[in-house]
């Protein structure tokens, strides 16, 4: 085993501050990446878990609801339906409005804006997500029944069975969903019939995004290509996978995410370098006489520098491992509170490289203390 | 005797020859002259002892002779290198790597490494292949009586044992020049005796020129030659017959 590695293992306490600093730098960035990716996943949950293999949106739109007009002219529906491989087409209607909980006694009154999406409350309908149980669908078939995700219950101040006021009309929470968190705005699901009874169903000549299911054995990419060939700029068809990816990518173009990530990256690097540098410096100083004795015996300064750089490399590796453990713990915690984090490999690899660069930069900065390894000082 | 050892030079031939060494240190606004024109030589196979009171310039002399501290004036010819201080820092490092062993008052061992690794490290930097380095390290440790302590780290060894690792580390290189600065002063009498006998053996059996600095007059018994230095000047230079079996009472 090399001098650097055995020193790190044997005197790990001395290097702990650096390893912890690196671990937290990594966590700072990774936890946010994980959170945003997780939110992104949740954002696309309705896409990923849709029964439709093909979705038809307004040109330029990359999400079912998030921002911008996502719908298409109503007359597109028969055009899509007439494709030989298409089995079913349904528009995904939606609305939004003011939500108030009904409070008894001195409980907190909440007023929130909610986003409403619909399903056709029939098992197997193309608008019903694949993970909706028949019980859930049946519950939503009740007039004025709505489903709320478990992560939004607190925000909306309701629990299963509670009444609430939506746009001035009474609705009831008949089901609680799981796995559809939304950081931006609470979401509520109801049946198409309930939306109609509330008077908010779309009757104009534009409809929401189209959910399309294809024949078993048909190639959705093929269908998408053929539909797009006849779009004349009025719509764009996507496969479910394509839309999920585009949706997530679009989220990362949000400037506040870029700013937050950039700021954390900057902070993580700054703190990581400062602490790792000082720790390495201190640790080298603690062994400076030993280094000086090697200098006396003729070991070159370059060789000692290499030892320090190797040491910082191993500190970086240890920091990456510690960071992994911390991030894993945090993601468990997040999952248990209903927020799933996601860690795409390229992002994780990027953070690992960042930690290694921090460690090596710190090692480079602490090379200066080796000048203190004056072998003549050992002669007294 | 260490079976890997080559003997250096012919016993009695000159190993190091220094002329007119002057070294000044700046203290505040004034300079103090620590070496005031010292001439010095040492021979292969001999233990040359440099004695003198504290602050007389002994350590500074050793540093100048061994390529650790450049003197302000004078020259050092060591082994086949003429005017050592005329060479680049890299060349001087190489000279020390190839030829010099050091034993200091402190042991300066890496806490993380066991005895064998301590000795192997320097050999590795000399470019000795790993297997041979291990063999030589073990042989050197056996020579200093630490054959049973090969895998122990410094924190589980006594001061005497640590100093013997430092000696093994110096000896494993087979240095032609072995510099020792107060090698026994951190040790009790018994361990001090073990150490000075090992240095004596390095001279007699390995043919190294051993230059040993001390202020302990009892070590004279092992020396071939005793040089007294005081206030940066050599006072006298006596040859004597060493007694390798001399004993050192406890301090
Ligand atoms: N780096 C230095 N800077 C200033 N003064 C020094 C330095 N090194 C040694 N000296 C001074 O030089 C004198 C001789 O030192 P040294 O050679 O260590 O003596 P010795 O080894 O005989 O005790 C002492 O007075 C010491 O204070
Ligand atoms: Mg001294």
XYZ file of C-alpha atoms and ligand atoms in Angstrom:
659
model
C 0.000 0.000 0.000
C 1.263 3.456 -0.815
C 2.439 5.962 1.767
C -0.484 8.250 0.941
C -3.198 5.619 1.208
C -1.866 4.024 4.387
C -1.541 7.461 5.983
C -5.144 8.279 5.120
C -6.414 4.975 6.481
C -4.332 5.055 9.638
C -4.766 8.736 10.469
C -8.319 9.040 9.142
C -9.355 11.218 12.065
C -6.995 13.914 10.858
C -8.645 13.880 7.445
C -12.198 13.572 8.683
C -12.962 17.304 8.392
C -11.986 17.239 4.723
C -13.996 14.120 4.025
C -17.048 15.521 5.811
C -16.698 18.830 3.965
C -16.549 17.013 0.647
C -19.489 14.850 1.655
C -21.601 17.888 2.400
C -20.513 19.710 -0.739
C -21.614 16.669 -2.669
C -24.842 16.405 -0.718
C -25.634 20.081 -1.267
C -25.527 19.602 -5.008
C -26.753 16.015 -5.234
C -29.748 16.546 -2.973
C -30.899 19.411 -5.169
C -30.273 17.551 -8.373
C -32.141 14.619 -6.872
C -34.996 16.824 -5.746
C -35.371 18.607 -9.081
C -35.064 15.389 -10.994
C -37.594 13.879 -8.610
C -39.949 16.783 -9.165
C -39.317 16.417 -12.851
C -40.268 12.783 -12.587
C -43.424 13.759 -10.711
C -44.080 16.393 -13.342
C -43.940 13.709 -15.931
C -45.735 11.144 -13.766
C -48.981 11.808 -15.574
C -47.141 11.244 -18.830
C -45.108 8.220 -17.746
C -48.075 6.433 -16.204
C -50.611 7.334 -18.851
C -52.351 4.531 -20.656
C -51.901 6.396 -23.923
C -48.898 5.423 -26.045
C -49.188 8.535 -28.147
C -50.026 12.085 -27.116
C -50.948 14.937 -29.369
C -50.116 18.446 -28.217
C -49.967 21.949 -29.562
C -46.780 22.527 -31.555
C -43.982 23.761 -29.251
C -45.548 22.388 -26.090
C -43.593 19.839 -24.122
C -45.929 19.224 -21.205
C -49.537 18.264 -20.632
C -50.267 21.223 -18.403
C -47.193 23.142 -17.482
C -47.497 26.503 -19.086
C -48.470 27.628 -22.558
C -51.317 26.369 -24.690
C -51.032 22.624 -24.862
C -54.281 21.809 -26.581
C -55.205 21.302 -30.202
C -58.184 22.222 -32.403
C -61.141 19.948 -31.753
C -61.351 18.965 -35.388
C -57.987 17.223 -35.096
C -59.649 14.478 -33.044
C -61.337 12.677 -35.954
C -58.145 13.056 -37.980
C -56.183 11.191 -35.322
C -58.979 8.681 -34.796
C -58.953 7.814 -38.485
C -55.371 6.523 -38.361
C -55.662 2.773 -38.876
C -53.515 1.876 -35.842
C -55.358 4.138 -33.423
C -57.828 2.504 -31.062
C -58.996 5.347 -28.850
C -58.652 9.128 -28.639
C -59.701 11.284 -25.718
C -58.965 14.867 -24.841
C -57.454 15.471 -21.457
C -59.640 18.200 -20.099
C -58.536 20.312 -17.200
C -59.325 23.396 -15.248
C -58.149 25.237 -12.211
C -59.481 27.415 -9.465
C -59.767 28.382 -5.863
C -59.818 25.684 -3.240
C -60.959 26.247 0.320
C -61.159 23.689 3.042
C -64.232 23.489 5.215
C -63.133 24.135 8.756
C -64.831 23.220 11.952
C -63.835 24.933 15.165
C -60.533 26.740 15.071
C -58.692 24.629 12.483
C -56.666 26.583 9.935
C -58.543 27.887 6.934
C -56.640 27.324 3.715
C -57.137 28.937 0.380
C -55.097 27.522 -2.474
C -55.155 27.575 -6.198
C -55.450 24.062 -7.505
C -55.010 22.531 -10.889
C -57.695 20.126 -11.985
C -57.180 17.197 -14.313
C -59.768 14.709 -15.363
C -60.104 11.057 -16.092
C -62.902 9.238 -17.795
C -64.043 7.253 -14.781
C -64.208 3.960 -16.650
C -61.642 1.227 -16.067
C -59.283 1.010 -19.029
C -60.119 4.440 -20.438
C -57.225 6.063 -22.244
C -57.228 9.026 -19.863
C -56.857 6.829 -16.759
C -53.303 6.426 -15.484
C -52.084 2.843 -15.438
C -51.582 2.803 -11.680
C -55.127 3.877 -10.802
C -56.969 1.045 -9.092
C -60.553 0.153 -9.996
C -61.586 1.299 -6.514
C -60.068 4.692 -7.145
C -61.827 4.997 -10.486
C -65.091 3.901 -8.923
C -64.700 6.457 -6.144
C -64.163 9.215 -8.698
C -67.296 8.147 -10.482
C -69.286 9.689 -7.610
C -70.549 13.148 -8.500
C -68.411 15.947 -7.058
C -65.868 13.444 -5.832
C -62.211 14.463 -6.170
C -58.900 12.720 -5.533
C -55.982 14.516 -3.869
C -52.389 13.282 -3.730
C -51.164 12.401 -0.256
C -48.435 15.028 -0.551
C -51.036 17.783 -1.085
C -53.391 16.908 1.770
C -51.595 19.193 4.225
C -51.419 22.071 1.815
C -55.098 21.820 1.028
C -56.061 21.262 4.668
C -58.183 18.179 4.001
C -58.241 14.459 4.618
C -60.099 11.581 3.028
C -63.844 12.124 3.282
C -63.618 15.886 3.918
C -65.711 18.415 2.118
C -64.125 21.411 0.462
C -65.150 24.357 -1.677
C -63.851 24.433 -5.231
C -64.683 27.596 -7.141
C -67.590 28.152 -4.792
C -69.031 24.663 -5.150
C -68.834 21.849 -2.677
C -66.715 18.856 -3.570
C -65.652 15.886 -1.477
C -62.315 14.129 -1.169
C -63.243 10.577 -2.116
C -59.778 9.209 -2.743
C -56.124 9.866 -1.949
C -53.525 9.139 -4.616
C -49.906 8.268 -4.052
C -46.909 9.146 -6.180
C -48.237 12.304 -7.821
C -46.475 15.051 -5.876
C -46.441 18.525 -7.340
C -44.108 21.083 -5.857
C -45.516 24.033 -7.745
C -49.234 23.747 -7.357
C -51.529 21.252 -5.691
C -53.367 19.037 -8.123
C -56.869 17.623 -7.897
C -58.265 14.821 -10.040
C -61.944 14.445 -10.851
C -64.054 12.679 -13.452
C -64.965 14.302 -16.739
C -68.583 14.204 -15.601
C -67.845 16.024 -12.365
C -65.997 18.744 -14.274
C -69.022 19.081 -16.542
C -71.366 19.300 -13.557
C -69.169 22.031 -12.142
C -69.678 23.833 -15.412
C -66.014 23.903 -16.301
C -65.854 21.310 -19.057
C -64.336 22.531 -22.283
C -66.919 23.066 -25.001
C -64.980 25.382 -27.299
C -63.288 24.542 -30.573
C -59.994 23.839 -28.876
C -59.509 20.847 -26.633
C -56.795 19.758 -24.229
C -53.977 17.416 -25.208
C -55.128 14.245 -26.887
C -54.474 10.904 -25.252
C -54.248 8.202 -27.893
C -53.954 4.464 -27.546
C -52.769 2.314 -30.398
C -53.491 -1.224 -31.444
C -51.511 -3.924 -29.678
C -48.489 -4.664 -31.826
C -48.512 -1.272 -33.532
C -45.336 0.782 -33.314
C -46.159 4.092 -31.576
C -43.123 5.775 -33.115
C -44.416 4.844 -36.505
C -47.871 6.228 -35.691
C -46.310 9.426 -34.354
C -44.286 9.897 -37.509
C -47.329 9.406 -39.710
C -49.498 11.732 -37.638
C -46.841 14.428 -37.663
C -46.530 14.116 -41.416
C -50.091 15.412 -41.725
C -50.007 18.011 -38.936
C -49.442 21.095 -41.101
C -48.199 22.949 -38.060
C -51.397 22.468 -36.084
C -50.208 19.825 -33.638
C -47.326 17.644 -32.713
C -47.611 13.992 -31.786
C -45.216 12.339 -29.362
C -44.706 8.878 -28.028
C -45.057 8.668 -24.278
C -41.302 8.191 -23.816
C -40.376 11.105 -26.075
C -42.734 13.444 -24.304
C -41.508 12.360 -20.862
C -37.944 13.192 -21.818
C -38.797 16.495 -23.436
C -40.892 17.426 -20.434
C -38.085 16.793 -17.998
C -35.532 18.569 -20.143
C -37.843 21.575 -20.369
C -37.971 21.783 -16.593
C -34.208 22.178 -16.422
C -34.472 25.198 -18.646
C -36.319 26.958 -15.831
C -33.949 29.708 -14.852
C -34.544 29.521 -11.111
C -33.430 25.898 -11.080
C -30.297 26.778 -12.967
C -29.627 29.655 -10.573
C -30.184 27.537 -7.476
C -28.041 24.703 -8.774
C -25.347 27.078 -9.925
C -25.311 28.822 -6.579
C -25.077 25.523 -4.675
C -22.347 24.353 -6.979
C -20.417 27.542 -6.308
C -21.007 27.348 -2.565
C -20.169 23.647 -2.458
C -16.922 24.143 -4.326
C -15.958 27.167 -2.216
C -16.620 25.490 1.131
C -15.217 22.181 -0.065
C -11.962 23.701 -1.248
C -11.532 25.918 1.814
C -12.018 23.161 4.366
C -10.263 20.425 2.422
C -7.308 22.692 1.751
C -6.897 23.686 5.386
C -7.350 20.113 6.571
C -4.771 18.783 4.148
C -2.414 21.570 5.128
C -2.762 20.709 8.803
C -2.338 17.015 8.163
C 0.797 17.556 6.096
C 2.185 19.889 8.750
C 1.627 17.135 11.314
C 3.917 14.865 9.306
C 6.325 17.548 8.161
C 9.312 16.084 10.017
C 8.752 12.710 8.439
C 8.622 14.357 5.031
C 11.772 16.299 5.892
C 13.569 13.092 6.803
C 12.687 11.694 3.382
C 14.029 14.898 1.848
C 17.269 14.409 3.803
C 17.570 10.879 2.465
C 17.346 12.340 -1.029
C 13.689 11.923 -1.951
C 12.922 14.804 -4.296
C 10.407 17.547 -3.663
C 8.548 16.334 -6.753
C 8.087 12.910 -5.177
C 6.714 14.463 -1.993
C 4.328 16.569 -4.061
C 3.163 13.398 -5.743
C 2.497 11.893 -2.304
C 0.380 14.922 -1.361
C -1.551 14.797 -4.631
C -2.167 11.087 -4.194
C -3.324 11.752 -0.666
C -5.796 14.358 -1.880
C -6.998 11.959 -4.544
C -7.844 9.369 -1.881
C -9.444 12.037 0.278
C -11.589 12.850 -2.754
C -12.568 9.191 -3.178
C -13.436 8.956 0.522
C -15.459 12.168 0.171
C -17.383 10.724 -2.772
C -18.216 7.587 -0.789
C -19.302 9.618 2.238
C -21.343 11.874 -0.016
C -23.053 8.840 -1.486
C -23.990 7.556 1.953
C -25.317 10.949 3.075
C -27.309 11.474 -0.094
C -28.739 7.986 0.156
C -29.860 8.716 3.747
C -31.420 12.015 2.716
C -33.220 10.431 -0.218
C -34.642 7.760 2.101
C -35.879 10.518 4.372
C -37.384 12.362 1.423
C -39.064 9.245 0.091
C -40.619 8.537 3.460
C -42.136 12.012 3.384
C -43.594 11.514 -0.072
C -40.946 13.233 -2.207
C -39.123 10.829 -4.448
C -35.690 11.888 -5.581
C -34.119 10.757 -8.808
C -30.418 10.536 -9.598
C -29.590 10.240 -13.288
C -26.158 8.664 -13.789
C -24.615 11.578 -15.754
C -25.520 14.016 -12.971
C -24.070 11.743 -10.293
C -20.927 11.233 -12.350
C -20.639 14.999 -12.712
C -20.838 15.510 -8.960
C -18.211 12.796 -8.385
C -15.881 14.546 -10.791
C -16.598 17.836 -9.017
C -15.637 16.350 -5.624
C -12.490 14.836 -7.041
C -11.546 18.154 -8.614
C -12.179 19.917 -5.280
C -9.927 17.436 -3.486
C -7.159 17.669 -6.073
C -7.361 21.478 -6.156
C -7.075 21.517 -2.363
C -4.097 19.199 -2.560
C -2.535 21.467 -5.141
C -3.083 24.507 -2.909
C -1.523 22.758 0.072
C 1.642 21.820 -1.814
C 3.095 25.060 -0.486
C 3.489 23.732 3.055
C 5.945 21.143 1.816
C 8.440 24.008 1.613
C 8.499 23.732 5.382
C 9.971 20.259 5.118
C 13.513 21.573 5.556
C 15.748 18.632 6.374
C 18.338 21.005 7.847
C 15.775 21.759 10.561
C 16.006 18.150 11.702
C 19.623 18.793 12.624
C 19.688 20.479 15.978
C 26.542 -8.573 8.238
C 23.872 -7.501 5.819
C 24.367 -9.875 2.884
C 23.344 -7.247 0.341
C 25.925 -4.799 1.424
C 28.693 -3.611 -0.753
C 31.580 -1.996 1.042
C 32.412 1.501 0.000
C 35.826 2.777 -0.931
C 38.871 1.284 0.643
C 38.942 1.694 4.377
C 41.078 4.707 5.161
C 40.633 6.492 1.819
C 39.051 9.919 1.877
C 35.273 9.987 1.572
C 34.586 13.637 2.165
C 36.836 16.654 2.128
C 35.721 20.164 2.977
C 37.770 23.359 2.919
C 37.152 26.790 4.412
C 33.490 26.358 5.292
C 31.858 29.568 6.440
C 28.189 29.835 7.385
C 26.426 32.910 8.698
C 22.894 33.237 9.961
C 20.969 36.429 10.014
C 19.512 37.181 13.398
C 17.620 40.407 13.422
C 19.850 42.996 11.797
C 23.154 41.299 12.526
C 24.783 38.184 11.154
C 26.233 35.549 13.403
C 29.007 33.459 11.997
C 28.378 29.860 13.000
C 31.158 28.251 10.954
C 34.299 30.324 10.774
C 36.406 28.689 8.104
C 36.225 24.992 8.953
C 38.380 22.400 7.189
C 37.077 18.880 7.589
C 37.666 15.450 6.159
C 36.384 11.971 6.884
C 37.439 8.544 5.647
C 35.764 5.347 4.592
C 35.494 2.718 7.269
C 35.992 5.209 10.056
C 33.778 6.747 12.638
C 34.592 10.418 12.839
C 33.117 12.022 15.885
C 32.419 15.737 16.057
C 32.202 16.942 19.636
C 31.534 20.329 21.103
C 29.224 22.263 23.330
C 25.715 23.147 22.333
C 25.598 25.960 19.813
C 29.166 25.412 18.614
C 28.084 24.739 15.023
C 28.208 20.926 14.868
C 24.837 20.486 13.239
C 25.483 23.309 10.830
C 28.714 21.602 9.815
C 26.929 18.308 9.155
C 24.252 20.101 7.139
C 26.904 21.766 4.987
C 28.834 18.494 4.488
C 25.796 16.468 3.558
C 24.222 18.798 1.051
C 21.381 19.979 3.258
C 22.441 23.593 3.877
C 24.562 25.609 1.524
C 27.580 27.238 3.193
C 28.349 30.864 2.383
C 31.962 30.103 1.600
C 34.143 27.078 1.083
C 33.768 23.857 -0.845
C 32.846 20.267 -0.180
C 34.217 17.389 -2.229
C 32.296 14.241 -1.447
C 33.005 10.821 -2.949
C 33.329 11.344 -6.704
C 31.576 14.702 -6.714
C 33.803 17.743 -6.854
C 32.440 20.844 -5.195
C 29.063 19.460 -4.235
C 27.555 22.916 -3.709
C 28.341 23.876 -7.266
C 25.661 21.468 -8.477
C 21.944 21.945 -8.955
C 19.519 21.240 -6.132
C 18.225 18.239 -8.073
C 21.729 16.833 -8.491
C 22.404 17.300 -4.769
C 19.126 15.487 -3.932
C 20.265 12.671 -6.182
C 23.661 12.600 -4.477
C 21.980 12.214 -1.092
C 19.568 9.618 -2.415
C 22.441 7.551 -3.786
C 24.981 7.995 -1.040
C 23.789 9.463 2.219
C 22.173 8.026 5.307
C 20.932 10.229 8.147
C 20.145 9.534 11.731
C 18.644 12.376 13.687
C 17.919 12.906 17.319
C 14.227 12.492 16.518
C 13.125 9.364 14.734
C 10.837 10.936 12.144
C 8.939 7.788 11.280
C 5.571 7.852 9.521
C 2.927 6.829 12.078
C 0.956 4.915 9.476
C 3.724 2.592 8.351
C 5.124 -0.524 9.931
C 8.855 -1.053 10.342
C 9.294 -2.816 7.009
C 7.354 -0.163 5.098
C 9.376 2.636 6.698
C 12.570 1.111 5.396
C 11.132 0.134 2.019
C 9.834 3.618 1.253
C 13.243 5.143 0.648
C 14.395 2.117 -1.323
C 11.336 2.497 -3.510
C 12.361 6.068 -4.312
C 15.822 4.763 -5.174
C 14.147 2.637 -7.810
C 14.776 -0.681 -6.093
C 12.215 -3.272 -7.266
C 9.607 -4.089 -4.663
C 10.670 -7.652 -3.877
C 14.293 -6.711 -3.510
C 13.346 -3.679 -1.423
C 11.415 -5.925 0.931
C 14.298 -8.353 1.186
C 16.770 -5.584 1.904
C 14.438 -3.921 4.401
C 14.009 -7.159 6.305
C 17.768 -7.764 6.253
C 18.460 -4.249 7.548
C 15.867 -4.607 10.301
C 17.347 -7.951 11.295
C 20.757 -6.374 11.391
C 19.542 -3.795 13.917
C 17.867 -6.531 15.944
C 14.275 -5.827 14.936
C 13.644 -9.095 13.115
C 10.726 -9.715 15.450
C 9.202 -6.266 14.965
C 8.858 -6.166 11.175
C 5.130 -5.473 11.111
C 4.921 -3.088 14.003
C 4.043 0.562 13.745
C 5.994 3.255 15.599
C 3.309 3.746 18.242
C 3.845 0.220 19.540
C 7.642 0.506 19.687
C 9.989 1.949 22.273
C 12.247 4.936 21.584
C 15.254 2.667 21.168
C 13.400 0.478 18.706
C 12.250 3.498 16.738
C 15.787 4.803 16.493
C 16.867 1.382 15.260
C 14.222 1.565 12.515
C 15.644 4.946 11.560
C 19.091 3.363 11.446
C 17.788 0.450 9.386
C 16.185 2.962 7.042
C 19.554 4.678 6.648
C 21.543 1.436 6.385
C 19.253 -0.303 3.898
C 20.468 2.175 1.299
C 24.067 1.037 1.855
C 25.177 4.632 2.171
C 28.805 5.516 1.646
C 28.271 8.468 3.968
C 26.344 8.097 7.198
C 25.554 11.255 9.147
C 24.308 11.007 12.703
C 23.359 14.069 14.718
C 23.038 13.377 18.436
C 21.717 9.892 17.695
C 21.705 8.782 21.309
C 20.572 11.843 23.167
C 16.887 10.884 23.149
C 17.712 7.394 24.391
C 18.662 5.771 27.696
C 22.130 4.314 28.206
C 21.278 0.811 27.134
C 19.579 1.829 23.908
C 22.245 4.463 23.304
C 24.835 1.730 23.421
C 22.956 -0.416 20.913
C 22.741 2.552 18.559
C 26.387 3.629 18.761
C 27.510 0.031 18.239
C 25.367 -0.188 15.098
C 26.992 2.984 13.796
C 30.402 1.565 14.617
C 29.486 -1.540 12.643
C 28.351 0.498 9.656
C 31.882 1.896 9.506
C 33.804 -1.304 10.199
C 31.736 -3.795 8.252
C 30.098 -1.707 5.523
C 33.012 0.646 5.006
C 30.832 3.721 5.372
C 32.312 7.012 6.451
C 30.338 7.620 9.640
C 30.192 11.198 10.842
C 28.660 11.341 14.268
C 27.896 14.565 16.061
C 27.468 14.446 19.807
C 28.038 16.370 22.970
C 28.283 13.155 24.972
C 32.013 12.480 25.676
C 31.304 8.845 26.558
C 30.695 8.042 22.893
C 34.356 8.802 22.142
C 35.253 5.217 23.036
C 33.848 3.976 19.690
C 35.453 6.626 17.485
C 38.501 6.378 15.218
C 38.848 10.068 15.348
C 37.510 12.843 17.540
C 37.244 16.417 16.341
C 36.475 19.110 18.866
C 34.675 22.160 17.625
C 33.896 25.268 19.564
C 32.355 28.528 18.461
C 32.586 27.589 14.790
C 36.270 26.629 14.859
C 38.018 23.290 15.075
C 40.004 23.143 18.299
C 41.703 19.800 17.892
C 41.607 16.613 15.865
C 42.752 13.391 17.506
C 43.092 9.845 16.189
C 42.403 7.050 18.573
C 41.828 3.330 18.574
C 38.157 2.501 18.844
C 36.867 -0.042 21.309
C 33.833 -1.682 19.703
C 32.980 -3.421 22.942
C 33.013 -0.348 25.116
C 30.030 0.094 27.365
C 27.839 3.052 28.063
C 26.539 3.404 31.594
C 23.051 4.677 31.976
C 22.619 8.416 31.545
N 18.492 28.541 10.777
C 19.182 29.260 11.734
N 18.930 30.579 11.849
C 19.601 31.299 12.786
N 20.500 30.817 13.597
C 20.799 29.495 13.539
C 20.129 28.641 12.591
N 20.603 27.399 12.750
C 21.510 27.446 13.733
N 21.621 28.700 14.200
C 22.541 29.130 15.260
O 23.826 28.666 14.940
C 24.494 28.260 16.069
C 25.037 26.889 15.900
O 23.956 26.001 15.734
P 24.160 24.424 15.582
O 24.988 24.175 14.390
O 22.820 23.811 15.623
O 24.971 24.075 16.895
P 25.155 22.654 17.616
O 24.629 21.617 16.737
O 26.626 22.559 17.819
O 24.441 22.740 18.900
C 23.523 28.373 17.243
O 23.815 29.541 17.947
C 22.207 28.472 16.581
O 21.347 29.307 17.336
Mg 23.228 20.243 17.093
